[in-house]
């Protein structure tokens, strides 16, 4: 190993992002130390019951392909082509994700994906893997981090040219950065919690061994709350309840984790709200009582780096809620962007700046879109108007092609930057409105013109005046609704 | 002291809010322990050079009056009736704060105010005051807080029925709450820093011993940056520079703390940007080099209480930037609200909930208004259009009375809740726009009507069509400018 110049990286956290970054950097010639708080999952299984299934889409596949891992991970993935909406009464119906019937997102097991990435990292001769070491402090000036070794009194300190925090939404590395000067920071918890439930494989039925259609993401939208289910390779489904933490005086019927506490209370809610799922859930009572409800947080911070030596990736830099299925995909894009920036810049400090510029706006965009998608999934998707709107959007996409590519397609089936996907989604929304308004205005003008030409001038004037009044009301409404600038 | 029931309070931080709350609670029969990290300022002076002068207005006076401290504090206060705007060239001119010439805000010394409050707290037999004790931990379940005693190894732990964090923008109490479940938290630093400067008293001149008019808040608005000056009782002024931290490639001329570092560089900026002030600042070089630039932060968090025993007040709950002069006033209102809630509710838990409900929206409103006021002070106030708008607003206030009371009056000269002041300010803004638009529309209608009556129908139609076109453009602009709802 005769390197002209070997640079060293210290990565804190061997989850999805940390492991993938280790692979990228080791292959680019870096000496990598990858340190994880938990035990080695290759020796004992991960604890189950607190992780939503992952959805991997175009961005994630791109990043895995680059590491040569696409085939291994995708072998056990299940493709979902749309949302299967389960109403309280009546048959479930599929909303496809895209006009292109081959486009789907992939349900994968988080633990299997993490194992694949850890194996790949461990196979790199330049990677040193260490477990059961909790990060206690960082020194951004020295480029070092200290770790308490589990079960001992000893503390180990490692130095590197770049120190990367990949230690998740409750990052210890980020907590250290928060104590530095002028570090902007926001953590916002969702008013809803989540609880994992289970639908086992079945021996008979149309989709056996699956109890429901295996090629869809199942949703039970119920207004303020919902349940979803993702298929697993063994025929089972992992279900997740998303309920408010607290009761709402305005809708006392609504289930929530504060008042629905026992298995019997949960069963009563399922009989009323999720009757078709109830029949498929023999372990409902045990699941509900055993699995602890988890919280979901959106984290934003700035800057992502300190002293040109320390930076953050993945959830540590920008935790998002899970409703767009993009958390892991966004983290993988971070790994690509950071590896690219380190390759393209002569100093680490320049690379960290370039990486943050490349990713910050995009991580903000996906955080916003994930929050908006929760409302769409639990509330809008149950409404006929939503279905009509989606169909209209897909029609415009068919007519105008890429110019009108829907936001969902851009986010899930392309690698267009998130911020651009968001902006194009908003532009689509505006054009959809105008595509309604403009024909009305044109028709109205033609009508007035036609009436005048035919000698019905007074009637034409009447119609003109009505339109004028309507336009005035619209201007007023738009003015009033717009947030007025503050005067002092 | 034969109390039927004596309840105990532990207040962490003996700054403005903590000291005033101690007075209120002790007089309401509570046993109060008031613990402060710093040394006793009654023994040694506070460190100078890092505190902006305080502005006390109606809310602060109300709270001080309730504690019987109004007279003592207001004796040395200097009343400021408006903003004295200093252009680069030409004479300074006064923008009065209100139509009512007797309305003004009061420049007071933060240290003198704190001393007055501490004296009042120490004079209460039920208050125990302790200094040089740093809060290291809280136990919300027990209602206890632990303190490291300065200069020793010992730790003291105190229990109370209610524990109140009054330990400022970088609150240690709040940091403990941040480790609890589902605590929403935001800290946002301003892109600008501040540096304190000095204008000494003078022996001669029109305003001697003041070097400038003593009854105004002086502002040198320079677009992205500014300087302000508040009068002190000894004839001097405390000046504060507000400059961006970093240079801006789009306006390289703009001063900032990154590139203007030496006294010579600062002097060059003053010669160009603040020529009239420069002549009054003999210690410019020393001040600029000695005084460290400070950062300004907006902090929001939720909930403000934990376990029904622990809560936050003042900057600890909601640090705001100083540009509305309301930080201390808002903190004093917190003290009143918390004391009132504790008196009106039978349990501490109910009281803390009622206190948060009463104050949360108002603290958000003043945080927003303080940020908006920075832009108004440094940028808008230099423009003739701003002066015209203010004059027009004051005219409407004179005509319509309380219906059109400007936001500044509501915030500074009334005790109307901040959120209501903000909402009424926005409503004023809307009515100001409509008061321009409606006469135009009426005139235009009358014109068309008149032309038709006089037989000029084709001309009337032309004008009508032009107006229609204009209305259409306005609708389109309003639609396009409005943030479109996100569709997925």
Short mmCIF file of C-alpha atoms in Angstrom, two decimals, chain B:
data_model
loop_
_atom_site.label_atom_id
_atom_site.label_comp_id
_atom_site.label_asym_id
_atom_site.label_seq_id
_atom_site.Cartn_x
_atom_site.Cartn_y
_atom_site.Cartn_z
CA UNK B 1 -44.79 33.25 60.38
CA UNK B 2 -47.80 31.05 60.97
CA UNK B 3 -48.78 30.10 57.44
CA UNK B 4 -51.80 27.89 56.88
CA UNK B 5 -50.03 26.62 53.82
CA UNK B 6 -46.72 27.98 52.60
CA UNK B 7 -45.75 26.94 49.11
CA UNK B 8 -42.14 27.02 47.98
CA UNK B 9 -40.56 28.26 44.76
CA UNK B 10 -37.02 27.76 43.49
CA UNK B 11 -35.98 30.38 40.91
CA UNK B 12 -32.83 29.74 38.88
CA UNK B 13 -31.29 33.07 37.79
CA UNK B 14 -31.44 36.39 39.60
CA UNK B 15 -31.52 38.61 36.54
CA UNK B 16 -34.39 40.95 35.73
CA UNK B 17 -37.15 38.33 35.44
CA UNK B 18 -36.01 36.07 38.29
CA UNK B 19 -35.67 38.93 40.78
CA UNK B 20 -39.05 40.45 39.93
CA UNK B 21 -40.79 37.07 40.13
CA UNK B 22 -39.21 36.48 43.54
CA UNK B 23 -40.73 39.75 44.78
CA UNK B 24 -44.19 38.87 43.41
CA UNK B 25 -44.21 35.34 44.82
CA UNK B 26 -42.83 36.30 48.24
CA UNK B 27 -45.51 38.94 48.64
CA UNK B 28 -48.13 36.32 47.64
CA UNK B 29 -46.99 34.16 50.55
CA UNK B 30 -44.52 31.85 48.81
CA UNK B 31 -41.19 30.84 50.31
CA UNK B 32 -38.70 31.70 47.58
CA UNK B 33 -35.14 30.56 46.97
CA UNK B 34 -33.42 32.67 44.28
CA UNK B 35 -30.15 31.18 43.00
CA UNK B 36 -27.72 32.97 40.67
CA UNK B 37 -24.66 31.74 38.78
CA UNK B 38 -22.73 35.03 38.92
CA UNK B 39 -21.39 36.84 41.96
CA UNK B 40 -23.49 39.28 43.95
CA UNK B 41 -23.54 42.54 41.94
CA UNK B 42 -24.22 44.46 45.14
CA UNK B 43 -20.64 43.61 46.20
CA UNK B 44 -18.80 44.09 42.89
CA UNK B 45 -19.92 45.91 39.75
CA UNK B 46 -21.24 44.01 36.74
CA UNK B 47 -18.82 43.62 33.87
CA UNK B 48 -19.55 46.34 31.32
CA UNK B 49 -19.18 46.35 27.57
CA UNK B 50 -21.55 43.60 26.52
CA UNK B 51 -25.02 44.89 27.27
CA UNK B 52 -27.28 47.03 25.14
CA UNK B 53 -29.14 49.70 27.14
CA UNK B 54 -32.62 48.67 28.06
CA UNK B 55 -35.77 50.38 26.84
CA UNK B 56 -38.61 50.20 29.35
CA UNK B 57 -42.11 51.01 28.07
CA UNK B 58 -45.72 50.65 29.25
CA UNK B 59 -45.57 46.93 30.01
CA UNK B 60 -42.38 47.20 32.03
CA UNK B 61 -43.69 50.20 33.95
CA UNK B 62 -46.91 48.32 34.73
CA UNK B 63 -44.96 45.39 36.16
CA UNK B 64 -42.58 47.62 38.14
CA UNK B 65 -45.48 49.64 39.51
CA UNK B 66 -47.07 46.44 40.78
CA UNK B 67 -43.87 45.71 42.71
CA UNK B 68 -43.75 49.30 44.02
CA UNK B 69 -40.53 49.92 42.10
CA UNK B 70 -41.74 52.31 39.40
CA UNK B 71 -40.62 55.47 41.14
CA UNK B 72 -37.14 54.21 42.04
CA UNK B 73 -36.40 52.92 38.53
CA UNK B 74 -38.01 55.78 36.60
CA UNK B 75 -36.14 58.42 38.64
CA UNK B 76 -32.99 57.91 36.52
CA UNK B 77 -34.74 56.91 33.28
CA UNK B 78 -34.48 59.13 30.19
CA UNK B 79 -37.58 59.43 28.08
CA UNK B 80 -37.17 59.11 24.30
CA UNK B 81 -40.03 60.48 22.19
CA UNK B 82 -38.98 59.21 18.80
CA UNK B 83 -36.25 58.06 16.49
CA UNK B 84 -33.64 60.64 15.52
CA UNK B 85 -32.55 59.55 12.04
CA UNK B 86 -28.99 60.53 11.11
CA UNK B 87 -28.42 60.57 7.34
CA UNK B 88 -24.89 60.45 6.00
CA UNK B 89 -25.24 64.04 4.86
CA UNK B 90 -27.59 66.69 6.18
CA UNK B 91 -29.25 67.29 9.51
CA UNK B 92 -30.77 64.55 11.69
CA UNK B 93 -34.58 64.56 11.81
CA UNK B 94 -37.00 63.19 14.40
CA UNK B 95 -39.67 60.54 13.68
CA UNK B 96 -42.01 60.71 16.67
CA UNK B 97 -43.09 57.33 18.07
CA UNK B 98 -46.70 58.39 18.42
CA UNK B 99 -49.30 61.06 17.64
CA UNK B 100 -49.43 61.64 21.38
CA UNK B 101 -46.37 63.83 22.12
CA UNK B 102 -46.25 62.66 25.75
CA UNK B 103 -45.68 59.01 24.75
CA UNK B 104 -42.09 57.85 24.96
CA UNK B 105 -39.95 54.85 25.82
CA UNK B 106 -37.39 54.98 28.65
CA UNK B 107 -33.68 54.41 28.45
CA UNK B 108 -32.50 52.75 31.65
CA UNK B 109 -29.28 51.09 32.73
CA UNK B 110 -29.61 47.32 32.85
CA UNK B 111 -27.31 47.06 35.88
CA UNK B 112 -29.14 49.78 37.83
CA UNK B 113 -32.48 48.09 37.07
CA UNK B 114 -31.13 44.71 38.14
CA UNK B 115 -29.76 46.18 41.38
CA UNK B 116 -33.13 47.77 42.18
CA UNK B 117 -34.88 44.45 41.63
CA UNK B 118 -32.31 42.51 43.66
CA UNK B 119 -32.62 44.98 46.53
CA UNK B 120 -36.40 44.57 46.47
CA UNK B 121 -36.08 40.76 46.47
CA UNK B 122 -33.51 40.82 49.29
CA UNK B 123 -35.82 43.04 51.34
CA UNK B 124 -38.52 40.35 51.33
CA UNK B 125 -38.22 38.15 54.45
CA UNK B 126 -39.47 35.11 52.54
CA UNK B 127 -36.72 35.33 49.88
CA UNK B 128 -33.38 33.50 50.28
CA UNK B 129 -30.76 34.80 47.85
CA UNK B 130 -27.72 32.70 46.86
CA UNK B 131 -24.96 33.58 44.39
CA UNK B 132 -22.13 31.80 42.57
CA UNK B 133 -24.10 28.60 42.11
CA UNK B 134 -24.26 27.10 38.64
CA UNK B 135 -27.29 24.96 37.78
CA UNK B 136 -26.00 21.55 36.64
CA UNK B 137 -29.14 19.45 36.55
CA UNK B 138 -32.85 19.43 37.24
CA UNK B 139 -35.16 16.63 38.24
CA UNK B 140 -38.60 17.57 36.96
CA UNK B 141 -40.30 14.66 38.73
CA UNK B 142 -38.92 15.61 42.13
CA UNK B 143 -39.13 19.34 41.47
CA UNK B 144 -35.48 19.80 42.32
CA UNK B 145 -32.41 21.45 40.87
CA UNK B 146 -28.73 20.87 41.61
CA UNK B 147 -26.05 23.55 41.70
CA UNK B 148 -22.26 23.43 41.62
CA UNK B 149 -20.91 25.90 44.18
CA UNK B 150 -18.31 28.17 42.58
CA UNK B 151 -14.73 27.50 43.66
CA UNK B 152 -15.62 24.34 45.57
CA UNK B 153 -16.32 20.69 44.80
CA UNK B 154 -19.68 20.73 46.53
CA UNK B 155 -23.07 20.33 44.90
CA UNK B 156 -26.26 21.59 46.50
CA UNK B 157 -29.72 20.28 45.63
CA UNK B 158 -32.92 22.14 46.44
CA UNK B 159 -36.52 21.00 46.17
CA UNK B 160 -39.59 23.19 45.72
CA UNK B 161 -43.23 23.04 44.69
CA UNK B 162 -42.33 24.94 41.54
CA UNK B 163 -38.92 25.36 39.89
CA UNK B 164 -38.61 28.35 37.55
CA UNK B 165 -35.82 28.74 35.00
CA UNK B 166 -35.03 32.45 34.66
CA UNK B 167 -31.47 31.89 33.51
CA UNK B 168 -31.50 33.73 30.22
CA UNK B 169 -31.08 33.08 26.50
CA UNK B 170 -28.54 30.29 27.05
CA UNK B 171 -30.53 28.75 29.89
CA UNK B 172 -29.06 25.67 31.58
CA UNK B 173 -32.55 24.79 32.79
CA UNK B 174 -33.85 24.75 29.21
CA UNK B 175 -30.91 22.59 28.12
CA UNK B 176 -32.09 20.03 30.70
CA UNK B 177 -35.66 20.20 29.36
CA UNK B 178 -34.27 19.69 25.85
CA UNK B 179 -33.27 16.17 26.84
CA UNK B 180 -36.89 15.26 27.67
CA UNK B 181 -39.31 13.63 25.20
CA UNK B 182 -40.89 15.67 22.43
CA UNK B 183 -39.43 19.05 23.33
CA UNK B 184 -39.64 21.37 20.33
CA UNK B 185 -36.74 23.75 20.14
CA UNK B 186 -35.38 26.42 17.79
CA UNK B 187 -32.37 28.70 18.11
CA UNK B 188 -31.72 31.08 15.22
CA UNK B 189 -28.79 33.45 15.27
CA UNK B 190 -28.96 36.78 13.54
CA UNK B 191 -26.58 37.23 10.61
CA UNK B 192 -25.50 40.43 12.38
CA UNK B 193 -23.41 40.94 15.51
CA UNK B 194 -23.33 43.93 17.85
CA UNK B 195 -20.53 45.94 19.37
CA UNK B 196 -20.92 48.54 22.10
CA UNK B 197 -19.32 51.97 21.58
CA UNK B 198 -19.34 55.20 23.57
CA UNK B 199 -20.14 58.91 23.19
CA UNK B 200 -18.96 60.78 26.34
CA UNK B 201 -20.67 63.74 28.02
CA UNK B 202 -19.70 67.19 26.78
CA UNK B 203 -19.26 70.49 28.58
CA UNK B 204 -20.66 72.78 25.91
CA UNK B 205 -23.23 72.66 23.14
CA UNK B 206 -26.99 73.04 22.67
CA UNK B 207 -27.80 69.88 24.66
CA UNK B 208 -24.91 69.88 27.17
CA UNK B 209 -24.09 67.72 29.04
CA UNK B 210 -25.47 65.63 26.14
CA UNK B 211 -23.58 65.67 22.85
CA UNK B 212 -26.86 65.12 20.93
CA UNK B 213 -30.56 65.51 21.63
CA UNK B 214 -31.16 63.54 24.85
CA UNK B 215 -34.84 62.75 24.29
CA UNK B 216 -34.57 60.47 21.28
CA UNK B 217 -33.25 57.09 20.24
CA UNK B 218 -30.58 57.95 17.67
CA UNK B 219 -30.30 55.78 14.57
CA UNK B 220 -27.78 55.81 11.75
CA UNK B 221 -29.61 53.58 9.23
CA UNK B 222 -27.28 52.35 6.49
CA UNK B 223 -29.22 49.63 4.68
CA UNK B 224 -27.77 46.30 5.75
CA UNK B 225 -26.13 47.78 8.85
CA UNK B 226 -26.74 50.51 11.40
CA UNK B 227 -25.63 52.20 14.59
CA UNK B 228 -27.95 53.29 17.41
CA UNK B 229 -27.35 55.43 20.52
CA UNK B 230 -29.32 55.65 23.78
CA UNK B 231 -28.80 58.45 26.34
CA UNK B 232 -27.47 57.80 29.86
CA UNK B 233 -28.24 59.94 32.93
CA UNK B 234 -24.60 61.15 33.17
CA UNK B 235 -24.83 62.84 29.75
CA UNK B 236 -23.06 60.09 27.82
CA UNK B 237 -24.60 57.86 25.13
CA UNK B 238 -24.23 54.12 24.79
CA UNK B 239 -23.86 53.38 21.07
CA UNK B 240 -24.28 49.99 19.48
CA UNK B 241 -23.01 49.01 16.06
CA UNK B 242 -25.08 46.35 14.26
CA UNK B 243 -23.00 44.97 11.42
CA UNK B 244 -23.17 41.68 9.49
CA UNK B 245 -20.77 39.03 10.73
CA UNK B 246 -19.62 38.17 7.23
CA UNK B 247 -18.79 40.00 4.03
CA UNK B 248 -21.31 40.06 1.23
CA UNK B 249 -19.98 39.59 -2.30
CA UNK B 250 -22.89 41.64 -3.68
CA UNK B 251 -22.04 44.74 -1.64
CA UNK B 252 -18.31 44.74 -0.92
CA UNK B 253 -18.50 48.29 0.48
CA UNK B 254 -20.64 47.21 3.40
CA UNK B 255 -18.87 47.08 6.77
CA UNK B 256 -18.81 43.73 8.57
CA UNK B 257 -17.02 42.20 11.53
CA UNK B 258 -15.12 39.70 9.36
CA UNK B 259 -13.22 42.26 7.27
CA UNK B 260 -13.25 45.37 9.48
CA UNK B 261 -11.03 44.22 12.32
CA UNK B 262 -8.60 46.97 13.30
CA UNK B 263 -9.24 50.41 14.73
CA UNK B 264 -7.91 52.00 11.52
CA UNK B 265 -10.31 50.01 9.36
CA UNK B 266 -13.17 50.94 11.69
CA UNK B 267 -12.20 54.61 11.56
CA UNK B 268 -12.28 54.52 7.76
CA UNK B 269 -15.84 53.14 7.88
CA UNK B 270 -16.88 55.84 10.36
CA UNK B 271 -15.42 58.61 8.19
CA UNK B 272 -17.55 57.34 5.31
CA UNK B 273 -20.74 56.09 7.02
CA UNK B 274 -21.07 57.86 10.39
CA UNK B 275 -19.24 61.19 9.94
CA UNK B 276 -21.35 63.17 12.44
CA UNK B 277 -20.97 60.49 15.14
CA UNK B 278 -17.24 60.14 14.57
CA UNK B 279 -16.73 63.71 15.76
CA UNK B 280 -18.34 62.80 19.09
CA UNK B 281 -16.42 59.56 19.72
CA UNK B 282 -12.92 60.24 21.05
CA UNK B 283 -12.54 56.64 22.26
CA UNK B 284 -13.62 55.05 18.96
CA UNK B 285 -10.37 53.13 18.42
CA UNK B 286 -10.14 51.79 21.97
CA UNK B 287 -13.84 50.86 22.06
CA UNK B 288 -13.70 49.07 18.74
CA UNK B 289 -10.63 47.04 19.64
CA UNK B 290 -11.52 46.30 23.26
CA UNK B 291 -15.23 45.47 23.07
CA UNK B 292 -15.98 42.02 21.74
CA UNK B 293 -18.76 41.68 19.17
CA UNK B 294 -21.70 39.72 20.54
CA UNK B 295 -24.23 37.53 18.79
CA UNK B 296 -28.03 37.81 18.94
CA UNK B 297 -30.33 34.85 19.02
CA UNK B 298 -34.07 34.13 18.78
CA UNK B 299 -35.09 31.11 20.86
CA UNK B 300 -38.47 29.40 20.79
CA UNK B 301 -39.40 26.21 22.58
CA UNK B 302 -42.41 24.16 23.58
CA UNK B 303 -43.63 23.06 26.07
CA UNK B 304 -42.38 25.54 28.63
CA UNK B 305 -43.06 23.20 31.51
CA UNK B 306 -42.27 19.62 32.53
CA UNK B 307 -44.07 17.34 34.97
CA UNK B 308 -46.25 20.21 36.16
CA UNK B 309 -43.41 21.42 38.42
CA UNK B 310 -40.78 23.05 36.27
CA UNK B 311 -41.20 26.04 33.95
CA UNK B 312 -39.29 28.79 32.13
CA UNK B 313 -39.70 32.58 32.04
CA UNK B 314 -38.10 35.47 30.17
CA UNK B 315 -35.24 34.87 27.74
CA UNK B 316 -34.99 31.25 28.89
CA UNK B 317 -38.42 30.61 27.38
CA UNK B 318 -38.23 33.00 24.42
CA UNK B 319 -35.07 34.98 23.72
CA UNK B 320 -35.77 37.79 21.24
CA UNK B 321 -33.52 40.16 19.32
CA UNK B 322 -33.35 43.63 20.88
CA UNK B 323 -34.79 45.76 18.07
CA UNK B 324 -38.23 46.43 19.50
CA UNK B 325 -36.83 47.24 22.94
CA UNK B 326 -39.25 44.69 24.39
CA UNK B 327 -37.04 41.90 25.79
CA UNK B 328 -37.22 43.07 29.41
CA UNK B 329 -40.83 44.24 29.06
CA UNK B 330 -41.88 40.80 27.77
CA UNK B 331 -40.02 39.08 30.61
CA UNK B 332 -41.76 41.29 33.17
CA UNK B 333 -45.14 40.39 31.63
CA UNK B 334 -44.17 36.71 32.06
CA UNK B 335 -43.62 37.36 35.78
CA UNK B 336 -47.04 38.94 36.11
CA UNK B 337 -48.73 36.14 34.16
CA UNK B 338 -47.00 33.39 36.16
CA UNK B 339 -47.75 35.02 39.52
CA UNK B 340 -51.38 35.53 38.45
CA UNK B 341 -51.71 31.93 37.23
CA UNK B 342 -50.25 30.56 40.47
CA UNK B 343 -52.73 32.67 42.46
CA UNK B 344 -55.73 31.69 40.32
CA UNK B 345 -55.18 27.93 40.08
CA UNK B 346 -55.37 25.40 42.87
CA UNK B 347 -52.50 23.25 41.60
CA UNK B 348 -49.10 24.26 40.29
CA UNK B 349 -49.58 22.03 37.23
CA UNK B 350 -52.78 23.85 36.23
CA UNK B 351 -51.09 27.19 36.85
CA UNK B 352 -48.12 26.34 34.61
CA UNK B 353 -50.47 25.27 31.81
CA UNK B 354 -52.52 28.46 32.15
CA UNK B 355 -49.34 30.57 32.20
CA UNK B 356 -48.04 28.97 29.00
CA UNK B 357 -51.39 29.37 27.23
CA UNK B 358 -51.43 33.04 28.24
CA UNK B 359 -47.90 33.79 27.07
CA UNK B 360 -46.83 31.46 24.24
CA UNK B 361 -48.53 33.18 21.29
CA UNK B 362 -47.52 36.57 22.63
CA UNK B 363 -43.88 35.62 22.94
CA UNK B 364 -43.91 34.31 19.38
CA UNK B 365 -45.47 37.56 18.20
CA UNK B 366 -42.88 39.81 19.85
CA UNK B 367 -40.08 37.59 18.51
CA UNK B 368 -41.40 38.09 14.97
CA UNK B 369 -42.01 41.80 15.42
CA UNK B 370 -38.52 42.33 16.86
CA UNK B 371 -36.95 40.68 13.80
CA UNK B 372 -39.12 42.76 11.44
CA UNK B 373 -38.23 45.92 13.33
CA UNK B 374 -34.53 45.38 12.66
CA UNK B 375 -35.12 45.65 8.93
CA UNK B 376 -37.31 48.69 9.48
CA UNK B 377 -34.68 50.42 11.64
CA UNK B 378 -31.57 49.73 9.58
CA UNK B 379 -33.10 49.95 6.11
CA UNK B 380 -36.63 51.34 5.73
CA UNK B 381 -36.22 54.21 8.18
CA UNK B 382 -33.66 55.82 5.87
CA UNK B 383 -36.12 56.05 2.97
CA UNK B 384 -38.49 58.95 2.21
CA UNK B 385 -41.26 56.45 1.36
CA UNK B 386 -41.07 55.10 4.91
CA UNK B 387 -41.49 58.56 6.37
CA UNK B 388 -44.52 59.18 4.12
CA UNK B 389 -46.06 55.84 5.13
CA UNK B 390 -45.57 56.56 8.82
CA UNK B 391 -47.14 60.01 8.39
CA UNK B 392 -50.09 58.51 6.53
CA UNK B 393 -50.53 55.87 9.28
CA UNK B 394 -50.49 58.59 11.93
CA UNK B 395 -53.05 60.57 9.92
CA UNK B 396 -55.38 57.55 9.79
CA UNK B 397 -54.81 57.07 13.52
CA UNK B 398 -55.83 60.69 14.11
CA UNK B 399 -59.00 60.28 11.97
CA UNK B 400 -60.13 56.83 13.07
CA UNK B 401 -58.76 56.84 16.63
CA UNK B 402 -58.29 53.55 18.45
CA UNK B 403 -59.54 51.56 15.45
CA UNK B 404 -56.35 52.53 13.68
CA UNK B 405 -53.87 52.56 16.57
CA UNK B 406 -50.45 51.73 15.04
CA UNK B 407 -48.66 48.56 16.06
CA UNK B 408 -45.79 50.52 17.59
CA UNK B 409 -48.20 52.32 19.94
CA UNK B 410 -49.92 49.06 20.89
CA UNK B 411 -46.61 47.36 21.64
CA UNK B 412 -44.84 50.19 23.43
CA UNK B 413 -47.58 52.31 24.97
CA UNK B 414 -50.25 49.79 25.93
CA UNK B 415 -50.52 46.42 27.61
CA UNK B 416 -52.63 44.92 24.80
CA UNK B 417 -51.26 41.37 24.28
CA UNK B 418 -48.43 41.24 21.73
CA UNK B 419 -50.29 38.80 19.47
CA UNK B 420 -53.25 41.17 19.31
CA UNK B 421 -50.93 44.10 18.60
CA UNK B 422 -49.37 42.12 15.74
CA UNK B 423 -52.77 41.13 14.30
CA UNK B 424 -54.06 44.69 14.51
CA UNK B 425 -50.87 45.94 12.87
CA UNK B 426 -51.47 43.57 9.96
CA UNK B 427 -55.10 44.64 9.72
CA UNK B 428 -53.96 48.29 9.66
CA UNK B 429 -51.60 47.45 6.83
CA UNK B 430 -54.44 45.86 4.82
CA UNK B 431 -56.71 48.85 5.41
CA UNK B 432 -53.95 51.22 4.37
CA UNK B 433 -53.68 49.39 1.05
CA UNK B 434 -57.44 49.34 0.59
CA UNK B 435 -57.66 53.04 1.45
CA UNK B 436 -55.56 53.62 -1.68
CA UNK B 437 -57.20 51.01 -3.93
CA UNK B 438 -60.88 51.69 -3.15
CA UNK B 439 -60.86 55.40 -4.13
CA UNK B 440 -59.08 54.50 -7.39
CA UNK B 441 -61.75 51.89 -8.22
CA UNK B 442 -64.57 54.28 -7.28
CA UNK B 443 -63.09 57.08 -9.36
CA UNK B 444 -62.65 54.75 -12.32
CA UNK B 445 -66.28 53.57 -12.09
CA UNK B 446 -67.54 57.14 -11.84
CA UNK B 447 -65.46 58.05 -14.89
CA UNK B 448 -66.97 55.25 -16.98
CA UNK B 449 -70.46 56.08 -15.79
CA UNK B 450 -69.97 59.76 -16.57
CA UNK B 451 -68.59 59.06 -20.04
CA UNK B 452 -71.53 56.80 -20.86
CA UNK B 453 -74.05 59.33 -19.63
CA UNK B 454 -72.34 61.92 -21.82
CA UNK B 455 -72.57 59.65 -24.86
CA UNK B 456 -68.90 58.66 -25.08
CA UNK B 457 -69.73 54.94 -24.92
CA UNK B 458 -66.78 53.69 -27.06
CA UNK B 459 -64.27 55.58 -24.87
CA UNK B 460 -65.99 54.25 -21.73
CA UNK B 461 -65.66 50.72 -23.10
CA UNK B 462 -61.98 51.28 -23.81
CA UNK B 463 -61.37 52.42 -20.24
CA UNK B 464 -63.43 49.53 -18.94
CA UNK B 465 -61.35 47.08 -20.92
CA UNK B 466 -58.11 48.61 -19.68
CA UNK B 467 -59.34 48.29 -16.12
CA UNK B 468 -60.39 44.72 -16.75
CA UNK B 469 -56.97 43.90 -18.11
CA UNK B 470 -55.34 45.52 -15.08
CA UNK B 471 -57.59 43.56 -12.70
CA UNK B 472 -56.69 40.36 -14.55
CA UNK B 473 -52.99 41.12 -14.23
CA UNK B 474 -53.47 41.81 -10.52
CA UNK B 475 -55.27 38.50 -10.03
CA UNK B 476 -52.53 36.69 -11.89
CA UNK B 477 -49.77 38.44 -9.93
CA UNK B 478 -51.51 37.70 -6.64
CA UNK B 479 -51.96 34.06 -7.62
CA UNK B 480 -48.38 33.71 -8.74
CA UNK B 481 -46.94 35.48 -5.72
CA UNK B 482 -49.01 33.54 -3.22
CA UNK B 483 -47.23 30.43 -2.10
CA UNK B 484 -49.07 27.75 -3.97
CA UNK B 485 -50.23 24.76 -1.96
CA UNK B 486 -48.05 21.74 -2.54
CA UNK B 487 -49.58 18.91 -4.53
CA UNK B 488 -48.33 15.38 -4.56
#
